[in-house]
Amino acid sequence: MEFSKKSRKNTIKSLQEEELDLLVIGGGITGAGVALQASAAGIKTGLIEMQDFAEGTSSRSTKLVHGGIRYLKNFDVEVVADTVSERAVVQQVAPHIPKPDPMLLPLYDDEGATTFNMFSVKVAMDIYDRLAGVENSAFANYTLTPEEVLEREPYIKKEGLLGAGVYLDFRNNDARLVIDNVKKAVEDGALAVSKMKVIGFTYDENQKINGVKARDLLTDEVIEIKAKLVINTSGPWVDKVRTLNFTRAVRPMMRPTKGVHLVVDAAKLPVPQPTYFDTGKHDGRMVFAIPRENKTYFGTTDTDYKGDFAEPKVTQDDVDYLLEVINFRYPEANITINDIESSWAGLRPLLGGNAGSDYNGGDNGTISDKSFNDVLDAVVAYKEDKISREDVENVLNHLENSRGEKELSPSQVSRGSLLEQEEDGLITLAGGKITDYRKMAEGALELIRTILADRYNETFKEVDSKRYAISGGEFDNTKVTETVAKNAKVGIEAGLSEEEATYIADFYGMNSLKIFALAKEIEAYPGLTLAESARLRYGLDEEIVLTPADYFMRRTNHILFQRDSLDDLIQPVVDAMAEYLEWNDEQKSSALAELDEVISESDLSYLK
């Protein structure tokens, strides 16, 4: 399948000449999920994104597909049940991306600053395991004594340590999840274009939206795209897209918040497994420290944001806050800004009326002390077979002073999301989180299919999106380790080292076989290994890599987690891309300058 700069021109031509059934605005995880499901159903679908796919928000998360255990502090069982069940679905359709990585939750004797104590965390984890279906499995929760915690994480704060809980969570590659959804949509016939910005709508005789005007940011050409239905999945930009219809007033939906993450070398902050802890600042927030590729990254902040949506920046205040927290919890680390190798800042597309965040900020609902103790007593009694499940449910259904969401409103398709069609015909799908992307898309497709059937008498096949694998995920999700090992052997036979082949097999899933096939066909680019050359060529041929930043930031982990080897790759990669994309000297210099700016921002050069 070709999905490249060369195929882009024909894709844009088709977008101009054909009337689509559905046009998706926004190529983050929400739009990618909608495009995948729509294309799989046979709906003629277009997807346009003004930046690179995943560039705006969906490559800037904490890089987890989480289970939301913190909601169990308020016994919001419904939220956790929804989240862990949907997480299992994502792991089924994308088994090469979310990987199990148990989370350590250290607990301290700090009244008022901690989310759990040792008793309540065990109760919460037992409920969590039951909801996740991992009781009596290798991923079942357990607790650690203070001594066991310190043996595992000797840098962690010793004073006041009560112990820790360990429970199942999943690491994620957010940008890869997006691009592999998009690639599957394209494979099924979607017309997907990045660097294409919507600048206005077109209308029929009844002033209903029937398409968009869009500017190709590579050529500056303005085109029109016609579609029976247009859906706005632009994340933090949702309100900005809605206001492109100047014929009506728009009530803002979104309240974006900014999250920041910082990366240091693992030798500076050795963390053997993902660790999740209270800040100790009595601010209701929690922070992660997560190992990845010989690095450790930590975050996140969660602050209201009103700046440039395209380029949210890490500020000195962000750095000061996170360094204070991390050095408080790891007092021997003594991390300074000069230890930070890379960073990222991203926006969370919170709905304006949804004050709660997944991990930080906001108030996800509080319950009275009496209700809290009643639930603890009920769960313990239930586990001892002294009361029935119905008795526990009765306690949960009568919590005092709970402000957490207990029911989905009619317009929601997942917790914290919104789906609606406005008077001008524009459909908006907003809010939610990465874990819910497939479920949100499924809800949107139900509405889209209904409108197409009622208004246009068009029916489309039903697709079980819970079992419809994304690109690279077409294998048994219960045999990830075996599949990686099997595919890696193909890479070794193609001339790659065992380490290179295993890394690529794990990173790309079944698409690794395409990279290994390229390794047999091509010669290594000057200055690059055969493995890097094959990855780059695959990105250019089948992953619509248009700039060096696309490749280094969102198709690979080079900028974020492989910073120490990045500098040696820059010139060879840009040279290879210039040849492939037929850049002139000016275009090549511009691409290098753009990459330098991206790296400088990630390096926090402006703060150091």
mmCIF file of N, CA and C in Angstrom, residues 412-499:
data_model
loop_
_atom_site.group_PDB
_atom_site.id
_atom_site.type_symbol
_atom_site.label_atom_id
_atom_site.label_comp_id
_atom_site.label_asym_id
_atom_site.label_seq_id
_atom_site.Cartn_x
_atom_site.Cartn_y
_atom_site.Cartn_z
ATOM 1 N N GLN A 412 -23.322 11.710 25.273
ATOM 2 C CA GLN A 412 -22.005 11.151 25.520
ATOM 3 C C GLN A 412 -21.900 9.736 24.969
ATOM 4 N N VAL A 413 -20.751 9.408 24.400
ATOM 5 C CA VAL A 413 -20.488 8.039 23.984
ATOM 6 C C VAL A 413 -19.395 7.412 24.829
ATOM 7 N N SER A 414 -18.735 8.188 25.642
ATOM 8 C CA SER A 414 -17.815 7.676 26.657
ATOM 9 C C SER A 414 -17.707 8.748 27.725
ATOM 10 N N ARG A 415 -17.143 8.374 28.870
ATOM 11 C CA ARG A 415 -17.043 9.323 29.975
ATOM 12 C C ARG A 415 -16.264 10.569 29.553
ATOM 13 N N GLY A 416 -16.846 11.752 29.777
ATOM 14 C CA GLY A 416 -16.139 12.978 29.464
ATOM 15 C C GLY A 416 -16.104 13.322 27.990
ATOM 16 N N SER A 417 -16.976 12.696 27.177
ATOM 17 C CA SER A 417 -17.002 13.000 25.746
ATOM 18 C C SER A 417 -18.360 13.561 25.361
ATOM 19 N N LEU A 418 -18.428 14.097 24.142
ATOM 20 C CA LEU A 418 -19.677 14.659 23.654
ATOM 21 C C LEU A 418 -19.809 14.383 22.167
ATOM 22 N N LEU A 419 -20.996 13.980 21.736
ATOM 23 C CA LEU A 419 -21.315 13.776 20.329
ATOM 24 C C LEU A 419 -22.624 14.480 20.035
ATOM 25 N N GLU A 420 -22.596 15.395 19.054
ATOM 26 C CA GLU A 420 -23.827 16.079 18.702
ATOM 27 C C GLU A 420 -23.766 16.582 17.269
ATOM 28 N N GLN A 421 -24.941 16.745 16.665
ATOM 29 C CA GLN A 421 -25.038 17.378 15.356
ATOM 30 C C GLN A 421 -25.697 18.736 15.532
ATOM 31 N N GLU A 422 -25.019 19.773 15.048
ATOM 32 C CA GLU A 422 -25.527 21.130 15.221
ATOM 33 C C GLU A 422 -26.503 21.492 14.104
ATOM 34 N N GLU A 423 -27.142 22.659 14.225
ATOM 35 C CA GLU A 423 -28.179 23.059 13.289
ATOM 36 C C GLU A 423 -27.672 23.146 11.853
ATOM 37 N N ASP A 424 -26.405 23.489 11.684
ATOM 38 C CA ASP A 424 -25.864 23.607 10.326
ATOM 39 C C ASP A 424 -25.448 22.265 9.739
ATOM 40 N N GLY A 425 -25.655 21.176 10.495
ATOM 41 C CA GLY A 425 -25.333 19.838 10.021
ATOM 42 C C GLY A 425 -23.993 19.315 10.468
ATOM 43 N N LEU A 426 -23.125 20.195 11.006
ATOM 44 C CA LEU A 426 -21.806 19.749 11.447
ATOM 45 C C LEU A 426 -21.938 18.810 12.644
ATOM 46 N N ILE A 427 -21.307 17.647 12.536
ATOM 47 C CA ILE A 427 -21.257 16.707 13.654
ATOM 48 C C ILE A 427 -19.965 16.979 14.427
ATOM 49 N N THR A 428 -20.059 17.029 15.736
ATOM 50 C CA THR A 428 -18.875 17.249 16.569
ATOM 51 C C THR A 428 -18.725 16.093 17.539
ATOM 52 N N LEU A 429 -17.516 15.542 17.579
ATOM 53 C CA LEU A 429 -17.159 14.506 18.544
ATOM 54 C C LEU A 429 -15.969 15.042 19.328
ATOM 55 N N ALA A 430 -16.171 15.287 20.621
ATOM 56 C CA ALA A 430 -15.160 16.009 21.398
ATOM 57 C C ALA A 430 -14.955 15.360 22.758
ATOM 58 N N GLY A 431 -13.816 15.728 23.381
ATOM 59 C CA GLY A 431 -13.521 15.253 24.731
ATOM 60 C C GLY A 431 -12.976 13.832 24.723
ATOM 61 N N GLY A 432 -13.237 13.122 25.816
ATOM 62 C CA GLY A 432 -12.770 11.755 25.937
ATOM 63 C C GLY A 432 -11.274 11.664 26.157
ATOM 64 N N LYS A 433 -10.734 10.453 26.017
ATOM 65 C CA LYS A 433 -9.309 10.204 26.210
ATOM 66 C C LYS A 433 -8.895 9.062 25.296
ATOM 67 N N ILE A 434 -7.596 8.850 25.191
ATOM 68 C CA ILE A 434 -7.088 7.865 24.236
ATOM 69 C C ILE A 434 -7.704 6.493 24.464
ATOM 70 N N THR A 435 -7.842 6.086 25.706
ATOM 71 C CA THR A 435 -8.392 4.766 25.992
ATOM 72 C C THR A 435 -9.764 4.581 25.378
ATOM 73 N N ASP A 436 -10.528 5.659 25.248
ATOM 74 C CA ASP A 436 -11.909 5.576 24.775
ATOM 75 C C ASP A 436 -12.070 5.805 23.278
ATOM 76 N N TYR A 437 -10.972 5.942 22.539
ATOM 77 C CA TYR A 437 -11.105 6.425 21.164
ATOM 78 C C TYR A 437 -11.980 5.507 20.305
ATOM 79 N N ARG A 438 -11.816 4.195 20.438
ATOM 80 C CA ARG A 438 -12.614 3.278 19.614
ATOM 81 C C ARG A 438 -14.092 3.342 19.977
ATOM 82 N N LYS A 439 -14.364 3.432 21.267
ATOM 83 C CA LYS A 439 -15.747 3.510 21.733
ATOM 84 C C LYS A 439 -16.408 4.802 21.268
ATOM 85 N N MET A 440 -15.658 5.903 21.318
ATOM 86 C CA MET A 440 -16.182 7.180 20.832
ATOM 87 C C MET A 440 -16.488 7.106 19.341
ATOM 88 N N ALA A 441 -15.561 6.507 18.586
ATOM 89 C CA ALA A 441 -15.775 6.367 17.140
ATOM 90 C C ALA A 441 -16.987 5.487 16.847
ATOM 91 N N GLU A 442 -17.157 4.445 17.628
ATOM 92 C CA GLU A 442 -18.297 3.547 17.450
ATOM 93 C C GLU A 442 -19.614 4.304 17.646
ATOM 94 N N GLY A 443 -19.660 5.160 18.670
ATOM 95 C CA GLY A 443 -20.861 5.965 18.887
ATOM 96 C C GLY A 443 -21.115 6.922 17.747
ATOM 97 N N ALA A 444 -20.047 7.535 17.233
ATOM 98 C CA ALA A 444 -20.197 8.454 16.105
ATOM 99 C C ALA A 444 -20.678 7.725 14.865
ATOM 100 N N LEU A 445 -20.148 6.530 14.627
ATOM 101 C CA LEU A 445 -20.562 5.768 13.445
ATOM 102 C C LEU A 445 -22.033 5.379 13.504
ATOM 103 N N GLU A 446 -22.525 5.118 14.703
ATOM 104 C CA GLU A 446 -23.954 4.801 14.837
ATOM 105 C C GLU A 446 -24.805 5.977 14.372
ATOM 106 N N LEU A 447 -24.420 7.192 14.775
ATOM 107 C CA LEU A 447 -25.138 8.388 14.339
ATOM 108 C C LEU A 447 -24.973 8.598 12.832
ATOM 109 N N ILE A 448 -23.776 8.459 12.330
ATOM 110 C CA ILE A 448 -23.493 8.686 10.912
ATOM 111 C C ILE A 448 -24.278 7.714 10.040
ATOM 112 N N ARG A 449 -24.277 6.452 10.408
ATOM 113 C CA ARG A 449 -25.029 5.445 9.634
ATOM 114 C C ARG A 449 -26.519 5.758 9.639
ATOM 115 N N THR A 450 -27.027 6.197 10.776
ATOM 116 C CA THR A 450 -28.454 6.533 10.866
ATOM 117 C C THR A 450 -28.799 7.695 9.949
ATOM 118 N N ILE A 451 -27.984 8.740 9.947
ATOM 119 C CA ILE A 451 -28.255 9.910 9.098
ATOM 120 C C ILE A 451 -28.159 9.538 7.621
ATOM 121 N N LEU A 452 -27.136 8.774 7.254
ATOM 122 C CA LEU A 452 -26.978 8.382 5.852
ATOM 123 C C LEU A 452 -28.141 7.500 5.386
ATOM 124 N N ALA A 453 -28.655 6.673 6.285
ATOM 125 C CA ALA A 453 -29.796 5.827 5.927
ATOM 126 C C ALA A 453 -31.074 6.647 5.816
ATOM 127 N N ASP A 454 -31.316 7.530 6.784
ATOM 128 C CA ASP A 454 -32.566 8.290 6.808
ATOM 129 C C ASP A 454 -32.604 9.355 5.723
ATOM 130 N N ARG A 455 -31.497 10.043 5.505
ATOM 131 C CA ARG A 455 -31.499 11.182 4.596
ATOM 132 C C ARG A 455 -31.150 10.807 3.163
ATOM 133 N N TYR A 456 -30.282 9.790 3.005
ATOM 134 C CA TYR A 456 -29.798 9.462 1.663
ATOM 135 C C TYR A 456 -30.143 8.039 1.237
ATOM 136 N N ASN A 457 -30.848 7.318 2.096
ATOM 137 C CA ASN A 457 -31.248 5.938 1.792
ATOM 138 C C ASN A 457 -30.034 5.065 1.465
ATOM 139 N N GLU A 458 -28.933 5.322 2.167
ATOM 140 C CA GLU A 458 -27.717 4.551 1.969
ATOM 141 C C GLU A 458 -27.451 3.699 3.210
ATOM 142 N N THR A 459 -27.227 2.427 2.987
ATOM 143 C CA THR A 459 -26.918 1.524 4.098
ATOM 144 C C THR A 459 -25.536 0.931 3.886
ATOM 145 N N PHE A 460 -24.869 0.645 4.990
ATOM 146 C CA PHE A 460 -23.505 0.140 4.934
ATOM 147 C C PHE A 460 -23.364 -1.052 5.876
ATOM 148 N N LYS A 461 -22.380 -1.884 5.565
ATOM 149 C CA LYS A 461 -22.196 -3.098 6.360
ATOM 150 C C LYS A 461 -21.803 -2.758 7.789
ATOM 151 N N GLU A 462 -22.151 -3.631 8.692
ATOM 152 C CA GLU A 462 -21.754 -3.450 10.083
ATOM 153 C C GLU A 462 -20.392 -4.106 10.310
ATOM 154 N N VAL A 463 -19.568 -3.429 11.056
ATOM 155 C CA VAL A 463 -18.232 -3.924 11.367
ATOM 156 C C VAL A 463 -18.081 -4.021 12.876
ATOM 157 N N ASP A 464 -17.590 -5.150 13.342
ATOM 158 C CA ASP A 464 -17.339 -5.309 14.771
ATOM 159 C C ASP A 464 -15.995 -4.667 15.088
ATOM 160 N N SER A 465 -16.035 -3.408 15.481
ATOM 161 C CA SER A 465 -14.787 -2.670 15.692
ATOM 162 C C SER A 465 -14.006 -3.183 16.897
ATOM 163 N N LYS A 466 -14.630 -3.987 17.739
ATOM 164 C CA LYS A 466 -13.905 -4.563 18.864
ATOM 165 C C LYS A 466 -12.940 -5.654 18.414
ATOM 166 N N ARG A 467 -13.126 -6.111 17.185
ATOM 167 C CA ARG A 467 -12.289 -7.195 16.673
ATOM 168 C C ARG A 467 -11.604 -6.824 15.359
ATOM 169 N N TYR A 468 -11.713 -5.569 14.964
ATOM 170 C CA TYR A 468 -11.160 -5.143 13.677
ATOM 171 C C TYR A 468 -9.780 -4.548 13.911
ATOM 172 N N ALA A 469 -8.752 -5.312 13.582
ATOM 173 C CA ALA A 469 -7.384 -4.921 13.903
ATOM 174 C C ALA A 469 -6.938 -3.715 13.095
ATOM 175 N N ILE A 470 -6.138 -2.863 13.718
ATOM 176 C CA ILE A 470 -5.529 -1.753 13.009
ATOM 177 C C ILE A 470 -4.300 -2.271 12.258
ATOM 178 N N SER A 471 -3.699 -1.438 11.445
ATOM 179 C CA SER A 471 -2.534 -1.839 10.667
ATOM 180 C C SER A 471 -1.404 -2.284 11.593
ATOM 181 N N GLY A 472 -0.873 -3.464 11.328
ATOM 182 C CA GLY A 472 0.203 -4.020 12.140
ATOM 183 C C GLY A 472 -0.283 -4.908 13.264
ATOM 184 N N GLY A 473 -1.585 -4.857 13.563
ATOM 185 C CA GLY A 473 -2.119 -5.605 14.697
ATOM 186 C C GLY A 473 -2.821 -6.886 14.322
ATOM 187 N N GLU A 474 -2.582 -7.383 13.128
ATOM 188 C CA GLU A 474 -3.301 -8.550 12.629
ATOM 189 C C GLU A 474 -2.664 -9.850 13.116
ATOM 190 N N PHE A 475 -2.675 -10.046 14.422
ATOM 191 C CA PHE A 475 -2.183 -11.299 14.992
ATOM 192 C C PHE A 475 -2.841 -11.526 16.339
ATOM 193 N N ASP A 476 -2.648 -12.692 16.887
ATOM 194 C CA ASP A 476 -3.275 -13.112 18.142
ATOM 195 C C ASP A 476 -2.726 -12.262 19.295
ATOM 196 N N ASN A 477 -3.613 -11.500 19.932
ATOM 197 C CA ASN A 477 -3.149 -10.601 20.995
ATOM 198 C C ASN A 477 -2.710 -11.348 22.249
ATOM 199 N N THR A 478 -2.955 -12.646 22.326
ATOM 200 C CA THR A 478 -2.480 -13.434 23.468
ATOM 201 C C THR A 478 -1.089 -14.016 23.217
ATOM 202 N N LYS A 479 -0.533 -13.738 22.021
ATOM 203 C CA LYS A 479 0.768 -14.310 21.669
ATOM 204 C C LYS A 479 1.714 -13.224 21.161
ATOM 205 N N VAL A 480 1.770 -12.125 21.893
ATOM 206 C CA VAL A 480 2.597 -11.004 21.461
ATOM 207 C C VAL A 480 4.073 -11.379 21.483
ATOM 208 N N THR A 481 4.529 -11.959 22.583
ATOM 209 C CA THR A 481 5.950 -12.301 22.714
ATOM 210 C C THR A 481 6.378 -13.291 21.636
ATOM 211 N N GLU A 482 5.539 -14.299 21.395
ATOM 212 C CA GLU A 482 5.867 -15.306 20.389
ATOM 213 C C GLU A 482 5.897 -14.700 18.984
ATOM 214 N N THR A 483 4.956 -13.797 18.709
ATOM 215 C CA THR A 483 4.899 -13.168 17.389
ATOM 216 C C THR A 483 6.104 -12.274 17.147
ATOM 217 N N VAL A 484 6.496 -11.510 18.169
ATOM 218 C CA VAL A 484 7.683 -10.661 18.042
ATOM 219 C C VAL A 484 8.915 -11.510 17.748
ATOM 220 N N ALA A 485 9.072 -12.597 18.483
ATOM 221 C CA ALA A 485 10.238 -13.463 18.284
ATOM 222 C C ALA A 485 10.243 -14.080 16.887
ATOM 223 N N LYS A 486 9.087 -14.518 16.430
ATOM 224 C CA LYS A 486 8.978 -15.126 15.099
ATOM 225 C C LYS A 486 9.315 -14.119 14.009
ATOM 226 N N ASN A 487 8.762 -12.907 14.114
ATOM 227 C CA ASN A 487 9.016 -11.893 13.100
ATOM 228 C C ASN A 487 10.462 -11.406 13.137
ATOM 229 N N ALA A 488 11.038 -11.356 14.337
ATOM 230 C CA ALA A 488 12.429 -10.896 14.462
ATOM 231 C C ALA A 488 13.372 -11.819 13.701
ATOM 232 N N LYS A 489 13.074 -13.088 13.652
ATOM 233 C CA LYS A 489 13.919 -14.024 12.908
ATOM 234 C C LYS A 489 13.999 -13.641 11.440
ATOM 235 N N VAL A 490 12.891 -13.123 10.894
ATOM 236 C CA VAL A 490 12.868 -12.683 9.501
ATOM 237 C C VAL A 490 13.813 -11.495 9.326
ATOM 238 N N GLY A 491 13.815 -10.600 10.319
ATOM 239 C CA GLY A 491 14.715 -9.450 10.265
ATOM 240 C C GLY A 491 16.175 -9.851 10.338
ATOM 241 N N ILE A 492 16.466 -10.835 11.167
ATOM 242 C CA ILE A 492 17.847 -11.317 11.277
ATOM 243 C C ILE A 492 18.299 -11.915 9.948
ATOM 244 N N GLU A 493 17.402 -12.663 9.312
ATOM 245 C CA GLU A 493 17.715 -13.259 8.006
ATOM 246 C C GLU A 493 17.935 -12.181 6.950
ATOM 247 N N ALA A 494 17.332 -10.981 7.163
ATOM 248 C CA ALA A 494 17.493 -9.885 6.200
ATOM 249 C C ALA A 494 18.781 -9.105 6.428
ATOM 250 N N GLY A 495 19.542 -9.471 7.461
ATOM 251 C CA GLY A 495 20.825 -8.824 7.678
ATOM 252 C C GLY A 495 20.871 -7.900 8.874
ATOM 253 N N LEU A 496 19.804 -7.836 9.670
ATOM 254 C CA LEU A 496 19.781 -6.981 10.850
ATOM 255 C C LEU A 496 20.305 -7.747 12.051
ATOM 256 N N SER A 497 20.798 -7.021 13.028
ATOM 257 C CA SER A 497 21.219 -7.674 14.265
ATOM 258 C C SER A 497 19.989 -8.150 15.024
ATOM 259 N N GLU A 498 20.208 -9.043 15.982
ATOM 260 C CA GLU A 498 19.089 -9.548 16.778
ATOM 261 C C GLU A 498 18.413 -8.404 17.537
ATOM 262 N N GLU A 499 19.219 -7.479 18.074
ATOM 263 C CA GLU A 499 18.657 -6.343 18.809
ATOM 264 C C GLU A 499 17.820 -5.455 17.887
#
